[in-house]
């Protein structure tokens, strides 16, 4: 019953956004509708296997765009890739005092709230360090929601990027053998990546598998438009549903603290984007999407829909996640206050 209600609310969001001609109705509609429902106290729930499968669709979509020349071109990205650790360090330098001194969070919660990494990873690390898991969950959910909600409006209304085009060809126009290859790449890539413990297995595994097939000249198509729309729907619903059960005090402290830090992250992203543009290292759209601190799946959706350089955008987000996962626990132990004596 709760699951059906969640789907119904998310579909209502799609309908409203479509009727109002707002950007990305299949992504932003479910986010907005589930967010409002969660704040009103409704219990919401998704199916984790379905959500993971939708992330696998995005992985296949990215992998299918790769070619040998695109992969080789990644070596030339090193100047902008080197900026990613600097961006992460600045996020920590500003974010830890912001959360600790202004909002009164303990060091562990402040530190892992400031890290622009994946939500699940930051919750695991934060819990192990003694942080407030509920606060971390709301802060990172808010970060992803704000970035993913603001960017489409900036792109469509400020930069006049057309987000209304279908994200792919209709399923009926793609040969059945190619559709089967996509399903195979998604399932095998996901499960192999999960077994070897690869972070972001549900996206990166299918991406690697589909990329190999594309570079070998076996896979010639991206997943159909219907699959990309479905991925947007379930990802948007998952983001919005994280606010189910949120209380008034949590809104006044955790969510407001997160909103303030989102401003900091957006300013940092814009500064780095402007630097990349002025140095002539990448086009404006690619630079903005590469340095925007949103979720990996959500940024993948935007890159696919805007026609950005997929290799450039994804390479920077993978490096961001890897840097945070590998470096954050080490830096946290080094920076955390030492007990007296």
Short mmCIF file of C-alpha atoms in Angstrom, two decimals:
data_model
loop_
_atom_site.label_atom_id
_atom_site.label_comp_id
_atom_site.label_asym_id
_atom_site.label_seq_id
_atom_site.Cartn_x
_atom_site.Cartn_y
_atom_site.Cartn_z
CA UNK A 1 0.00 0.00 0.00
CA UNK A 2 2.78 2.42 0.95
CA UNK A 3 4.68 1.50 -2.21
CA UNK A 4 1.66 2.10 -4.45
CA UNK A 5 0.98 5.41 -2.72
CA UNK A 6 4.58 6.47 -3.33
CA UNK A 7 4.33 5.64 -7.03
CA UNK A 8 1.01 7.49 -7.29
CA UNK A 9 2.44 10.61 -5.66
CA UNK A 10 5.50 10.50 -7.93
CA UNK A 11 3.29 10.13 -11.03
CA UNK A 12 1.20 13.08 -9.86
CA UNK A 13 4.40 15.11 -9.78
CA UNK A 14 5.16 14.08 -13.38
CA UNK A 15 1.67 15.13 -14.46
CA UNK A 16 1.90 18.54 -12.74
CA UNK A 17 5.35 19.32 -14.15
CA UNK A 18 4.22 18.23 -17.61
CA UNK A 19 1.07 20.38 -17.43
CA UNK A 20 3.09 23.42 -16.31
CA UNK A 21 5.75 22.80 -19.01
CA UNK A 22 8.53 22.69 -16.40
CA UNK A 23 11.93 21.12 -17.16
CA UNK A 24 12.53 17.38 -16.76
CA UNK A 25 9.07 16.33 -15.53
CA UNK A 26 10.10 12.67 -15.15
CA UNK A 27 12.94 13.62 -12.79
CA UNK A 28 11.93 16.84 -11.03
CA UNK A 29 8.22 15.99 -10.80
CA UNK A 30 8.74 12.94 -8.54
CA UNK A 31 11.36 14.83 -6.47
CA UNK A 32 8.98 17.71 -5.79
CA UNK A 33 5.87 15.59 -5.17
CA UNK A 34 7.61 13.12 -2.82
CA UNK A 35 9.39 15.96 -1.01
CA UNK A 36 6.09 17.70 -0.30
CA UNK A 37 4.43 14.44 0.75
CA UNK A 38 7.33 13.61 3.06
CA UNK A 39 7.23 17.04 4.70
CA UNK A 40 3.48 16.57 5.22
CA UNK A 41 4.22 13.41 7.20
CA UNK A 42 3.25 10.74 4.66
CA UNK A 43 5.18 7.48 4.77
CA UNK A 44 6.94 6.82 1.47
CA UNK A 45 8.87 3.82 0.24
CA UNK A 46 10.63 2.52 -2.86
CA UNK A 47 11.92 -0.86 -3.96
CA UNK A 48 15.72 -0.94 -3.70
CA UNK A 49 16.23 -3.59 -6.45
CA UNK A 50 14.17 -1.50 -8.89
CA UNK A 51 16.07 1.66 -7.97
CA UNK A 52 19.38 -0.13 -8.47
CA UNK A 53 18.19 -1.49 -11.83
CA UNK A 54 17.36 2.05 -12.96
CA UNK A 55 20.89 3.15 -12.08
CA UNK A 56 22.15 0.26 -14.20
CA UNK A 57 20.16 1.68 -17.14
CA UNK A 58 22.11 4.92 -16.78
CA UNK A 59 25.38 2.99 -16.62
CA UNK A 60 24.58 1.24 -19.90
CA UNK A 61 23.57 4.58 -21.45
CA UNK A 62 26.94 6.12 -20.57
CA UNK A 63 28.94 3.06 -21.63
CA UNK A 64 27.14 2.92 -24.98
CA UNK A 65 28.39 6.42 -25.83
CA UNK A 66 32.04 5.45 -25.38
CA UNK A 67 34.43 4.70 -28.19
CA UNK A 68 38.16 4.03 -28.26
CA UNK A 69 38.85 7.62 -29.32
CA UNK A 70 36.68 8.97 -26.49
CA UNK A 71 38.45 6.81 -23.89
CA UNK A 72 41.88 7.83 -25.18
CA UNK A 73 40.86 11.48 -25.00
CA UNK A 74 40.50 11.17 -21.21
CA UNK A 75 44.29 11.45 -20.87
CA UNK A 76 44.02 15.09 -21.96
CA UNK A 77 41.65 15.89 -19.08
CA UNK A 78 44.38 15.93 -16.42
CA UNK A 79 44.39 19.75 -15.89
CA UNK A 80 40.73 19.81 -14.89
CA UNK A 81 40.86 16.46 -13.11
CA UNK A 82 43.56 17.89 -10.82
CA UNK A 83 41.08 20.58 -9.79
CA UNK A 84 38.72 18.02 -8.25
CA UNK A 85 40.81 17.28 -5.11
CA UNK A 86 41.25 21.05 -4.64
CA UNK A 87 37.48 21.52 -4.81
CA UNK A 88 36.96 18.75 -2.24
CA UNK A 89 39.58 20.25 0.10
CA UNK A 90 37.93 23.67 -0.09
CA UNK A 91 34.54 22.08 0.65
CA UNK A 92 36.00 20.59 3.83
CA UNK A 93 37.88 23.74 4.89
CA UNK A 94 34.69 25.81 4.62
CA UNK A 95 32.15 23.12 5.51
CA UNK A 96 33.54 21.72 8.77
CA UNK A 97 33.60 25.09 10.62
CA UNK A 98 30.25 25.97 9.05
CA UNK A 99 28.47 22.88 10.42
CA UNK A 100 30.44 22.71 13.68
CA UNK A 101 30.47 26.33 14.83
CA UNK A 102 27.36 27.76 13.19
CA UNK A 103 25.01 24.80 13.65
CA UNK A 104 26.55 22.97 16.60
CA UNK A 105 27.18 19.57 15.02
CA UNK A 106 29.96 17.37 16.38
CA UNK A 107 33.17 17.02 14.35
CA UNK A 108 32.32 13.67 12.71
CA UNK A 109 28.89 14.86 11.55
CA UNK A 110 30.31 18.18 10.38
CA UNK A 111 33.16 16.58 8.48
CA UNK A 112 31.11 13.98 6.62
CA UNK A 113 28.37 16.53 5.95
CA UNK A 114 30.95 18.71 4.19
CA UNK A 115 32.27 15.89 1.99
CA UNK A 116 30.62 15.92 -1.48
CA UNK A 117 30.60 12.13 -1.77
CA UNK A 118 27.93 9.50 -2.28
CA UNK A 119 25.15 9.46 0.31
CA UNK A 120 25.54 5.81 1.30
CA UNK A 121 29.32 6.05 1.64
CA UNK A 122 29.14 9.19 3.78
CA UNK A 123 26.53 7.55 6.04
CA UNK A 124 28.73 4.48 6.56
CA UNK A 125 31.88 6.50 7.25
CA UNK A 126 30.00 8.99 9.43
CA UNK A 127 28.39 6.26 11.53
CA UNK A 128 31.74 4.53 12.05
CA UNK A 129 33.21 7.86 13.22
CA UNK A 130 30.33 8.39 15.69
CA UNK A 131 28.40 10.95 13.65
CA UNK A 132 24.64 11.59 13.56
CA UNK A 133 23.42 9.30 10.77
CA UNK A 134 19.95 10.86 10.49
CA UNK A 135 21.43 14.36 10.16
CA UNK A 136 23.93 13.14 7.57
CA UNK A 137 21.14 11.50 5.59
CA UNK A 138 19.04 14.67 5.46
CA UNK A 139 22.00 16.94 4.71
CA UNK A 140 23.23 14.86 1.76
CA UNK A 141 19.70 14.25 0.45
CA UNK A 142 19.15 18.00 0.51
CA UNK A 143 22.44 18.62 -1.31
CA UNK A 144 21.49 16.25 -4.12
CA UNK A 145 17.93 17.57 -4.30
CA UNK A 146 18.94 21.24 -4.46
CA UNK A 147 21.69 20.74 -7.06
CA UNK A 148 19.54 18.51 -9.26
CA UNK A 149 16.53 20.84 -8.98
CA UNK A 150 18.38 24.10 -9.65
CA UNK A 151 20.64 22.99 -12.50
CA UNK A 152 17.89 22.17 -15.05
CA UNK A 153 16.32 25.62 -14.56
CA UNK A 154 19.74 27.28 -14.90
CA UNK A 155 20.46 25.28 -18.04
CA UNK A 156 17.07 25.82 -19.68
CA UNK A 157 16.24 29.38 -18.65
CA UNK A 158 19.72 30.86 -18.19
CA UNK A 159 21.76 29.03 -20.83
CA UNK A 160 18.84 28.18 -23.16
CA UNK A 161 19.73 24.47 -23.24
CA UNK A 162 16.85 22.45 -24.71
CA UNK A 163 15.87 19.76 -22.19
CA UNK A 164 12.64 18.79 -23.94
CA UNK A 165 14.17 16.50 -26.56
CA UNK A 166 13.64 12.74 -26.08
CA UNK A 167 16.63 11.21 -24.27
CA UNK A 168 16.92 8.44 -26.84
CA UNK A 169 15.27 6.59 -29.71
CA UNK A 170 11.92 4.82 -29.15
CA UNK A 171 12.26 1.20 -28.06
CA UNK A 172 10.32 0.05 -31.14
CA UNK A 173 13.05 1.47 -33.42
CA UNK A 174 15.93 -0.44 -31.78
CA UNK A 175 16.71 -4.00 -32.94
CA UNK A 176 15.75 -6.66 -30.41
CA UNK A 177 19.31 -8.07 -30.43
CA UNK A 178 20.68 -4.67 -29.38
CA UNK A 179 18.11 -4.39 -26.57
CA UNK A 180 19.13 -7.84 -25.37
CA UNK A 181 22.79 -6.81 -25.38
CA UNK A 182 21.95 -3.79 -23.22
CA UNK A 183 20.10 -5.96 -20.70
CA UNK A 184 22.99 -8.42 -20.64
CA UNK A 185 25.57 -5.64 -20.15
CA UNK A 186 23.50 -4.16 -17.34
CA UNK A 187 22.97 -7.40 -15.45
CA UNK A 188 26.43 -8.93 -15.90
CA UNK A 189 28.28 -5.65 -15.35
CA UNK A 190 26.29 -4.86 -12.21
CA UNK A 191 26.74 -8.30 -10.63
CA UNK A 192 30.46 -8.59 -11.46
CA UNK A 193 31.12 -5.11 -10.09
CA UNK A 194 29.14 -5.92 -6.94
CA UNK A 195 31.07 -9.15 -6.36
CA UNK A 196 34.47 -7.45 -6.67
CA UNK A 197 33.34 -4.66 -4.33
CA UNK A 198 33.48 -1.81 -6.87
CA UNK A 199 31.98 1.41 -5.49
CA UNK A 200 28.87 2.54 -7.37
CA UNK A 201 28.58 -1.00 -8.76
CA UNK A 202 25.07 -0.53 -10.14
CA UNK A 203 26.25 2.30 -12.42
CA UNK A 204 29.94 1.67 -13.04
CA UNK A 205 29.64 -2.08 -13.68
CA UNK A 206 27.08 -1.71 -16.49
CA UNK A 207 28.98 1.31 -17.81
CA UNK A 208 32.20 -0.70 -18.13
CA UNK A 209 30.42 -3.69 -19.70
CA UNK A 210 28.50 -1.56 -22.20
CA UNK A 211 31.63 0.49 -22.91
CA UNK A 212 33.57 -2.64 -23.83
CA UNK A 213 30.79 -3.78 -26.16
CA UNK A 214 30.61 -0.32 -27.74
CA UNK A 215 34.38 -0.10 -28.27
CA UNK A 216 34.35 -3.57 -29.86
CA UNK A 217 31.70 -2.37 -32.30
CA UNK A 218 29.09 -4.80 -30.95
CA UNK A 219 26.76 -2.35 -29.20
CA UNK A 220 25.53 0.45 -31.48
CA UNK A 221 22.60 1.94 -29.56
CA UNK A 222 21.88 3.68 -26.28
CA UNK A 223 18.98 2.49 -24.08
CA UNK A 224 15.62 3.67 -25.48
CA UNK A 225 13.88 6.85 -24.38
CA UNK A 226 11.34 4.88 -22.34
CA UNK A 227 14.12 3.32 -20.23
CA UNK A 228 15.78 6.70 -19.58
CA UNK A 229 12.44 8.23 -18.56
CA UNK A 230 11.86 5.31 -16.18
CA UNK A 231 15.33 5.80 -14.69
CA UNK A 232 14.61 9.50 -14.14
CA UNK A 233 11.29 8.64 -12.48
CA UNK A 234 12.67 6.16 -9.96
CA UNK A 235 15.77 8.23 -9.17
CA UNK A 236 13.63 11.33 -8.61
CA UNK A 237 11.21 9.39 -6.42
CA UNK A 238 14.10 8.02 -4.34
CA UNK A 239 15.55 11.49 -3.74
CA UNK A 240 12.21 12.97 -2.67
CA UNK A 241 11.19 9.99 -0.53
CA UNK A 242 14.21 10.47 1.73
CA UNK A 243 12.25 13.23 3.49
CA UNK A 244 9.56 10.84 4.73
CA UNK A 245 9.22 11.14 8.49
CA UNK A 246 11.24 14.33 8.77
CA UNK A 247 10.36 16.33 11.91
CA UNK A 248 10.06 20.05 12.52
CA UNK A 249 13.31 20.29 14.52
CA UNK A 250 15.14 18.36 11.76
CA UNK A 251 13.85 20.80 9.14
CA UNK A 252 14.89 23.81 11.25
CA UNK A 253 18.38 22.44 11.89
CA UNK A 254 19.51 19.74 9.47
CA UNK A 255 17.69 20.84 6.31
CA UNK A 256 18.34 24.56 6.82
CA UNK A 257 22.02 23.85 7.52
CA UNK A 258 22.17 21.81 4.32
CA UNK A 259 20.49 24.57 2.29
CA UNK A 260 23.06 27.07 3.49
CA UNK A 261 25.93 24.77 2.59
CA UNK A 262 24.41 24.18 -0.84
CA UNK A 263 24.95 27.87 -1.52
CA UNK A 264 28.63 27.42 -0.63
CA UNK A 265 28.96 24.37 -2.90
CA UNK A 266 27.22 26.11 -5.80
CA UNK A 267 29.50 29.16 -5.49
CA UNK A 268 32.57 26.90 -5.44
CA UNK A 269 31.29 24.98 -8.47
CA UNK A 270 30.70 28.22 -10.37
CA UNK A 271 34.18 29.54 -9.51
CA UNK A 272 35.83 26.35 -10.77
CA UNK A 273 33.58 26.29 -13.84
CA UNK A 274 34.53 29.87 -14.67
CA UNK A 275 38.22 29.06 -14.22
CA UNK A 276 37.96 26.10 -16.60
CA UNK A 277 36.15 28.24 -19.18
CA UNK A 278 38.61 31.15 -18.93
CA UNK A 279 41.56 28.77 -19.31
CA UNK A 280 39.91 27.24 -22.37
CA UNK A 281 40.02 23.74 -20.89
CA UNK A 282 36.40 22.74 -21.60
CA UNK A 283 33.12 24.15 -22.97
CA UNK A 284 30.85 25.87 -20.40
CA UNK A 285 28.20 23.12 -20.29
CA UNK A 286 30.71 20.31 -19.79
CA UNK A 287 32.58 22.28 -17.11
CA UNK A 288 29.41 23.12 -15.14
CA UNK A 289 28.12 19.55 -15.13
CA UNK A 290 31.58 18.16 -14.28
CA UNK A 291 32.03 20.36 -11.19
CA UNK A 292 28.42 20.45 -9.94
CA UNK A 293 28.38 18.52 -6.61
CA UNK A 294 25.25 16.50 -7.29
CA UNK A 295 24.74 12.74 -7.11
CA UNK A 296 26.48 10.55 -9.66
CA UNK A 297 23.22 9.16 -11.07
CA UNK A 298 21.54 12.57 -11.24
CA UNK A 299 24.50 14.21 -12.99
CA UNK A 300 24.56 11.32 -15.45
CA UNK A 301 20.92 12.01 -16.32
CA UNK A 302 21.61 15.70 -16.94
CA UNK A 303 24.69 14.95 -19.04
CA UNK A 304 22.72 12.50 -21.18
CA UNK A 305 19.82 14.90 -21.70
CA UNK A 306 21.93 17.97 -22.51
CA UNK A 307 24.24 16.24 -24.97
CA UNK A 308 27.30 17.08 -22.88
CA UNK A 309 30.64 15.31 -23.29
CA UNK A 310 29.81 12.15 -21.36
CA UNK A 311 33.41 11.05 -20.91
CA UNK A 312 34.43 14.44 -19.51
CA UNK A 313 31.52 14.76 -17.09
CA UNK A 314 31.58 11.17 -15.81
CA UNK A 315 35.39 11.09 -15.42
CA UNK A 316 35.25 14.09 -13.08
CA UNK A 317 32.41 12.69 -10.99
CA UNK A 318 34.08 9.30 -10.69
CA UNK A 319 37.27 11.01 -9.52
CA UNK A 320 35.27 13.08 -7.02
CA UNK A 321 33.64 9.99 -5.53
CA UNK A 322 36.89 7.98 -5.49
CA UNK A 323 38.82 10.85 -3.87
CA UNK A 324 36.21 11.26 -1.15
CA UNK A 325 35.88 7.51 -0.49
CA UNK A 326 39.64 6.94 -0.33
CA UNK A 327 40.75 10.20 1.23
CA UNK A 328 37.93 11.24 3.55
CA UNK A 329 38.42 8.59 6.29
CA UNK A 330 42.20 9.16 6.32
CA UNK A 331 41.87 12.94 6.51
CA UNK A 332 39.14 12.64 9.16
CA UNK A 333 41.43 10.67 11.49
CA UNK A 334 44.20 13.21 10.95
CA UNK A 335 41.99 16.28 11.48
CA UNK A 336 39.68 15.01 14.26
CA UNK A 337 40.24 16.56 17.69
CA UNK A 338 42.54 14.43 19.85
CA UNK A 339 41.35 13.51 23.36
CA UNK A 340 43.28 15.29 26.13
CA UNK A 341 46.16 13.41 27.68
#
